Coordinates of C-alpha atoms and ligand atoms in Angstrom, one line a residue:
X1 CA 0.0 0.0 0.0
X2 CA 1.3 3.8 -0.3
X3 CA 3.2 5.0 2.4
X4 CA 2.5 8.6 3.9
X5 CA 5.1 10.0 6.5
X6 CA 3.0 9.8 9.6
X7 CA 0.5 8.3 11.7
X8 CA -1.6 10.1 14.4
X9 CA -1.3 7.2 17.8
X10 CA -2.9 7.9 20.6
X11 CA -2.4 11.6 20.2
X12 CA 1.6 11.7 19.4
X13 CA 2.9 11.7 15.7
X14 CA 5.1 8.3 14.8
X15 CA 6.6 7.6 11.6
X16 CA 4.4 5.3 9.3
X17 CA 7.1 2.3 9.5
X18 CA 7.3 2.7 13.5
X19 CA 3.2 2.5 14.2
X20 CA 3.3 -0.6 15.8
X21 CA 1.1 -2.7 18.8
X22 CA 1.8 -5.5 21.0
X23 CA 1.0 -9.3 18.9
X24 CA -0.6 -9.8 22.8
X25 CA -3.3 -6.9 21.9
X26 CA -6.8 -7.5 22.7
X27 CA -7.8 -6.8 18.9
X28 CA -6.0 -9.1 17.5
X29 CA -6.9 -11.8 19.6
X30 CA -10.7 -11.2 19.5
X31 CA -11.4 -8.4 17.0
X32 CA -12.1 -5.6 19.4
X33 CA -12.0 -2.6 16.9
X34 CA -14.4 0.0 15.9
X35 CA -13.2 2.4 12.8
X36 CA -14.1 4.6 9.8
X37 CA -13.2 4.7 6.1
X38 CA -13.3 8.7 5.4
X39 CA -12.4 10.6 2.5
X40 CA -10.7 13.4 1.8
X41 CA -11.3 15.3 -1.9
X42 CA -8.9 17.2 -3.5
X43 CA -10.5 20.9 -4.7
X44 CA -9.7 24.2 -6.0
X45 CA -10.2 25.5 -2.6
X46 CA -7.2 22.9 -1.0
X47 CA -7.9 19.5 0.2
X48 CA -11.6 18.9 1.9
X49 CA -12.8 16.3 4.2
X50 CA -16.3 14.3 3.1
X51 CA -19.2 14.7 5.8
X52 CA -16.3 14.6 8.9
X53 CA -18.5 15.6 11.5
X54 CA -20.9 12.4 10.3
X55 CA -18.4 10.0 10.3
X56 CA -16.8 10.8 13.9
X57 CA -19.7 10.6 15.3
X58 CA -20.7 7.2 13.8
X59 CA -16.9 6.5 15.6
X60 CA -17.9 7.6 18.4
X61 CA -21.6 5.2 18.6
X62 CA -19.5 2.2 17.3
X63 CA -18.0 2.9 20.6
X64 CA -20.4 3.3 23.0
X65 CA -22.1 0.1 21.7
X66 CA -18.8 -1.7 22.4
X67 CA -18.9 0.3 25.9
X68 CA -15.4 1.6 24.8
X69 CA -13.9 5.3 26.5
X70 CA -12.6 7.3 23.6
X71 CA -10.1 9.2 25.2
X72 CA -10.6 12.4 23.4
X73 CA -13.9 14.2 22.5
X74 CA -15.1 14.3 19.2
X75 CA -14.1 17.8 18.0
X76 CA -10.5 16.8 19.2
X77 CA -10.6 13.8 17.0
X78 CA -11.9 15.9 13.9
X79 CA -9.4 18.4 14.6
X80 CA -6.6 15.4 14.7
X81 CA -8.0 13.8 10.9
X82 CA -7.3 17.3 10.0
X83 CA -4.4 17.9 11.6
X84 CA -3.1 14.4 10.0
X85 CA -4.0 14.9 6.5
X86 CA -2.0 18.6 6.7
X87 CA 1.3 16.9 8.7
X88 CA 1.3 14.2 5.3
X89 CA 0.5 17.1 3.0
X90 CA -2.0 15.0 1.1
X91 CA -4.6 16.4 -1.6
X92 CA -6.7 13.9 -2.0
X93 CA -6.8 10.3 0.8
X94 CA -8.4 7.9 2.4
X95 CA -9.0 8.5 6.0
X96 CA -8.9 5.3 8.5
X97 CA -10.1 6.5 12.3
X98 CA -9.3 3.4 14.0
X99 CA -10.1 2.6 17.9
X100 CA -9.5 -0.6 19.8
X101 CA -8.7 -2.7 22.7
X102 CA -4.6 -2.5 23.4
X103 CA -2.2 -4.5 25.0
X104 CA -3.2 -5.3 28.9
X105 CA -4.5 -8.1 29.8
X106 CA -5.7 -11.1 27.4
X107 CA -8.8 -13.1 28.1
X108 CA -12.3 -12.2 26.3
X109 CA -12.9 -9.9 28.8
X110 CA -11.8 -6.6 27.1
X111 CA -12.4 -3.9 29.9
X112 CA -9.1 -4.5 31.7
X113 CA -7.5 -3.4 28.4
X114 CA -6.4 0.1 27.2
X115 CA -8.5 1.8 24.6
X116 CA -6.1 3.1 21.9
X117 CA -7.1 5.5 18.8
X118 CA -4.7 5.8 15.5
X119 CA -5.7 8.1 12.6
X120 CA -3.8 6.7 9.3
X121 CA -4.6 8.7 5.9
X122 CA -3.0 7.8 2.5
X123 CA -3.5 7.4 -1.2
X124 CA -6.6 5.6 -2.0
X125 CA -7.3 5.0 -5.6
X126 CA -10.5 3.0 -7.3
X127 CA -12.4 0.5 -5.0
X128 CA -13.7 -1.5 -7.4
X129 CA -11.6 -1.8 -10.5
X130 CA -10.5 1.3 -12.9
X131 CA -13.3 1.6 -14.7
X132 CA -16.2 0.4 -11.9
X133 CA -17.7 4.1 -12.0
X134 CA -18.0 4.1 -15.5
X135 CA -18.8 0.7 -16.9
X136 CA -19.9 -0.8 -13.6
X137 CA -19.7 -4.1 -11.8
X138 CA -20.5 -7.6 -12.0
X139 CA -21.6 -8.9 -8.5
X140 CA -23.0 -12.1 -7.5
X141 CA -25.5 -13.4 -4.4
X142 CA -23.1 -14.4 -1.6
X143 CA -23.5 -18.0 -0.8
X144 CA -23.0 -16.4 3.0
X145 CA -25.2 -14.7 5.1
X146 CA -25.3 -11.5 7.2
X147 CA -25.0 -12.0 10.8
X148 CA -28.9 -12.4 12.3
X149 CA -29.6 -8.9 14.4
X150 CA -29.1 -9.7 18.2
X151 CA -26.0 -12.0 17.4
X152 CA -23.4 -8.7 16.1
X153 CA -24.8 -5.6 16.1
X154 CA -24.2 -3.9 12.3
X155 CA -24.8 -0.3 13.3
X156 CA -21.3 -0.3 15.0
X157 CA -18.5 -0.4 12.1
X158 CA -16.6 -2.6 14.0
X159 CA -13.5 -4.9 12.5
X160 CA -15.1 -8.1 13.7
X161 CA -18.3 -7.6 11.4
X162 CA -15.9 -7.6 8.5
X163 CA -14.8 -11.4 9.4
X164 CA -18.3 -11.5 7.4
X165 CA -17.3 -9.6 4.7
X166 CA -14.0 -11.1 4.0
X167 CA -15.5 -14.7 3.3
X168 CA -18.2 -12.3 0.9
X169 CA -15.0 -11.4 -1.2
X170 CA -13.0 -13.9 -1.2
X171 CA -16.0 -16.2 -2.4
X172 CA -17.1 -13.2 -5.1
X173 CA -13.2 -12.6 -6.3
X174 CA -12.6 -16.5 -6.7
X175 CA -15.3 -16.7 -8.9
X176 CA -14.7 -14.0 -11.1
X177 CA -17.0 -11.1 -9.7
X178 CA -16.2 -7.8 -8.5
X179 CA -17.9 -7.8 -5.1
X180 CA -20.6 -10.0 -3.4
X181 CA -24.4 -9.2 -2.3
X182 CA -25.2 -10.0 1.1
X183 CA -28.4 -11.7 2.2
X184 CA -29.4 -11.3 5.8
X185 CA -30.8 -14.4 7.9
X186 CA -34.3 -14.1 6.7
X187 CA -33.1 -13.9 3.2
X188 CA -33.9 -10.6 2.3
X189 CA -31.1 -8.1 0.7
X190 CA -28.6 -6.8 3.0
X191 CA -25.7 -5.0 1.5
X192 CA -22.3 -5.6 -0.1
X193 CA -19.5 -6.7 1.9
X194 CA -17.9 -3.0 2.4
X195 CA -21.1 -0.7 0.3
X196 CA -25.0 -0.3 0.9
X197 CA -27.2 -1.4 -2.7
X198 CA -30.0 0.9 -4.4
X199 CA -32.7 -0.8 -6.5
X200 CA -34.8 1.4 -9.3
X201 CA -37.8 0.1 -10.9
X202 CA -40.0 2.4 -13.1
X203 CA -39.8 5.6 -11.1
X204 CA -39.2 3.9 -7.4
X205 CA -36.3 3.6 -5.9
X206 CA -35.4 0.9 -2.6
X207 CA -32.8 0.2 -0.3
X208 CA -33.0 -2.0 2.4
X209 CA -34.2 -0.5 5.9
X210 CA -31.8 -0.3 8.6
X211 CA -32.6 -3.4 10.1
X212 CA -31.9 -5.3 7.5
X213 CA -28.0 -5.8 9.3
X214 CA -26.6 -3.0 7.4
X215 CA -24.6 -0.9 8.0
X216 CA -26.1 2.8 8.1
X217 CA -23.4 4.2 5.4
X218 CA -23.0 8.2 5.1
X219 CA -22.8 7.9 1.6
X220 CA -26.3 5.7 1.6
X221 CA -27.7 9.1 3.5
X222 CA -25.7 11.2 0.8
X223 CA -27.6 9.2 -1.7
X224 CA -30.8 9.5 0.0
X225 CA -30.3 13.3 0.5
X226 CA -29.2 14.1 -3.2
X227 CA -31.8 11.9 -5.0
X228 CA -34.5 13.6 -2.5
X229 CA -32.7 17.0 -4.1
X230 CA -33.6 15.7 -7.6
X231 CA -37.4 15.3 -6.4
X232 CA -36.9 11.4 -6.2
X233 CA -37.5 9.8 -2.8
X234 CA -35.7 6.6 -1.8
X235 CA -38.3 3.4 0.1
X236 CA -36.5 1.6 3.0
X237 CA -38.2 -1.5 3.2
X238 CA -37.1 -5.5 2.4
X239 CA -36.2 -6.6 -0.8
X240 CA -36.0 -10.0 -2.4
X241 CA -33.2 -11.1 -3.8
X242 CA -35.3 -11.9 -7.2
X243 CA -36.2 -7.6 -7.5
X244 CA -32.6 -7.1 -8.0
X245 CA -32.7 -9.2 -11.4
X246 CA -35.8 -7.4 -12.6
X247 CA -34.8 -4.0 -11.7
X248 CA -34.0 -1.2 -14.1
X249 CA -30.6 0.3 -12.3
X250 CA -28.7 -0.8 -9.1
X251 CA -25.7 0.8 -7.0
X252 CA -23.3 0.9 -4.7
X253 CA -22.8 3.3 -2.2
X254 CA -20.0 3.4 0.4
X255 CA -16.9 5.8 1.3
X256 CA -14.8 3.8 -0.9
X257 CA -16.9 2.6 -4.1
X258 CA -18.5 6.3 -4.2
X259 CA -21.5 5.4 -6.1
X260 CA -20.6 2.7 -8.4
X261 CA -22.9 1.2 -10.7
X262 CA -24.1 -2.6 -10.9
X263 CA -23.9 -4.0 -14.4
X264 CA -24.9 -7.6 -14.2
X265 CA -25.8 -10.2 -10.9
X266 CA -25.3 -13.8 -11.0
X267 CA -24.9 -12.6 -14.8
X268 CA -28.2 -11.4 -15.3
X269 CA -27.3 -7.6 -17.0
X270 CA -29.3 -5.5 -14.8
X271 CA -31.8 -3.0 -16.9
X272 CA -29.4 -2.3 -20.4
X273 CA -26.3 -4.1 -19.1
X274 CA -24.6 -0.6 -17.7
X275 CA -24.8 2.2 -15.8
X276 CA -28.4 3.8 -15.8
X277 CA -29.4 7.3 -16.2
X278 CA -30.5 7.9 -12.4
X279 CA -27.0 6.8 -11.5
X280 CA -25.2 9.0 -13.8
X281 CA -27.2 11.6 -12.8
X282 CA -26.1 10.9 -9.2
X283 CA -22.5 10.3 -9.6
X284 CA -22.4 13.5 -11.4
X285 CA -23.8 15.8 -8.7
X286 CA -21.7 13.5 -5.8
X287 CA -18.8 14.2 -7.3
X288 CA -19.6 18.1 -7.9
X289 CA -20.6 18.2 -4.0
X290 CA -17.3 16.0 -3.0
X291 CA -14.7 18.4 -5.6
X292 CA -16.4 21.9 -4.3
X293 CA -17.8 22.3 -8.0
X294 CA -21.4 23.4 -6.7
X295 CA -22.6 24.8 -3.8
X296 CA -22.2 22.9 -0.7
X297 CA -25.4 23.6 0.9
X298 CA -25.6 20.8 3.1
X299 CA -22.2 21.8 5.0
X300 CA -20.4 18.3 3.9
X301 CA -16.8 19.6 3.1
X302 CA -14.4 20.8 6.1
X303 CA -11.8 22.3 4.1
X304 CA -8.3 21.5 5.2
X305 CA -7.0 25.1 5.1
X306 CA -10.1 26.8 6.9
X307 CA -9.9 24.1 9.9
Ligands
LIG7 N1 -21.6 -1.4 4.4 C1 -20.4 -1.9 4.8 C2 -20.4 -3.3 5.3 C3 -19.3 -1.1 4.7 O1 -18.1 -1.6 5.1 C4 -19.4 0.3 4.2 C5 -18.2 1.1 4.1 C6 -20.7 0.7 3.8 C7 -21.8 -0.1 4.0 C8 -20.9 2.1 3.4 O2 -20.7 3.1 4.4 P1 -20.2 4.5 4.2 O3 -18.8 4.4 3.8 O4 -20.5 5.2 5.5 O5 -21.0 5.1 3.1 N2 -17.0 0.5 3.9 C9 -15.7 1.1 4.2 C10 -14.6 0.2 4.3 C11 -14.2 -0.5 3.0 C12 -13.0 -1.3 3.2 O6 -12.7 -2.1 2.3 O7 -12.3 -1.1 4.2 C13 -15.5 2.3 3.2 O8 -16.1 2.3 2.2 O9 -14.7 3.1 3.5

């Protein structure tokens, strides 16, 4: 991956090569993280962070659901992203908050353990291929499962739920497709393994509801919010696997896949085989909102100069 000179730890700067924890750490024994996947857009106005604010705060709730102490408030932590994207004089990165149970004692019980928090940033490029935005990508119905509610809760972000996503990957990747839709355990749609899915049918469009073990992405509310701007509204509600097939668009959403189109699933081309109108029409205003081309009149962007 591409090295940037430093990394924020628990409040001190340390070069990129010497951020290192204990193998005996509580995470890595029993994947007691909670982080965020941020990004930071390059404009004319200097670089500018996407919805910061919203994705602290989802840090800070991945937390408290985990019953872990943050040791800094929330406006210190923005202020740190910041302060780390400026220290690496980056224009455009990816942004990785990450908090977790350190190096104390070991034993499932994490509350003897320290809570640590690193802010990494560096060069992030395409998610989903080079030309995923574009031409879009071919997914396939994970032969796994979501987690049922009540077993891991989804509304943290936190690095066990990924153990999920992984096998959702690996499974899609061996097998030739970009990514992997998720079912939950009552067989309805979930999500992708690291992006939340929009269906369009005629002049509807669906995602699944919150309880449908997703995870409540920023860029799913961005998505919500814009297409609301264009006088479309988005339904929240269950959807069969089956609708995908018949639909006449779906897309990704997520922090790193942007809004990336859905070609084809299980190889049934989805509406004309490529990227629908709604979702051009949508990726085009995202990416005015995230590069400062248009007026930011939901307050998304922190500019790195101004904060
Ligand atoms: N669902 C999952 C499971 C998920 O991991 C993400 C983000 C989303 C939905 C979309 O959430 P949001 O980014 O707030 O719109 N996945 C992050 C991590 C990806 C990774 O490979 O790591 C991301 O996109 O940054």
């Amino acid at each position: 991956m591409p090295k940037s000179e430093k990394i924020w730890f628990n409040g001190e700067w340390v070069a990129w090569d010497e951020a290192k924890i204990h193998v005996l750490s509580h995470v890595v024994h029993y994947g007691s993280s909670v982080f965020e996947g941020i990004r930071c857009y390059e404009t004319k106005k200097g670089p500018a962070v996407f919805r910061l604010e919203d994705h602290v705060r989802r840090l800070f709730d991945s937390a408290k659901i985990y019953r872990m102490e943050i040791p800094f408030t929330p406006d210190e932590l923005s202020q740190s992203i910041v302060e780390t994207i400026r220290v690496n004089d980056l224009k455009a990165c990816y942004i990785r908050p990450v908090v977790y149970r350190g190096y104390g004692s070991l034993g499932v019980d994490p509350m003897p353990c320290p809570v640590d928090v690193v802010i990494a940033v560096w060069q992030w490029g395409d998610y989903l291929g080079e030309e995923a935005l574009e031409k879009g990508v071919s997914v396939c119905t994970s032969s796994w499962h979501r987690v049922a509610p009540n077993t891991i809760p989804f509304l943290a972000k936190a690095g066990g739920n990924y153990l999920n996503s992984q096998l959702v990957r690996i499974e899609a990747n061996m097998n030739g497709y970009d990514e992997g839709v998720v079912l939950g355990s009552d067989g309805l749609v979930s999500e992708g393994s690291g992006e939340n899915i929009f269906v369009i049918r005629n002049d509807s469009i669906y995602t699944p509801a919150s309880h449908y073990s997703i995870l409540p992405g920023i860029t799913r509310h961005t998505a919500i919010t814009l297409l609301r701007d264009l006088e479309m509204r988005v339904e929240q509600r269950g959807i069969p696997r089956e609708f995908l097939y018949i639909a006449d668009e779906v897309f990704f959403t997520g922090t790193a896949a942007e809004i990336t189109p859905i070609r084809a699933i299980d190889h049934i081309p989805i509406g004309e085989g490529k990227r629908g109108p709604v979702t051009a029409k949508l990726q085009e205003l995202f990416f005015q909102i995230t590069n400062a081309e248009t007026e930011d009149r939901h307050g998304w962007l922190t500019f790195v100069a101004d904060a």
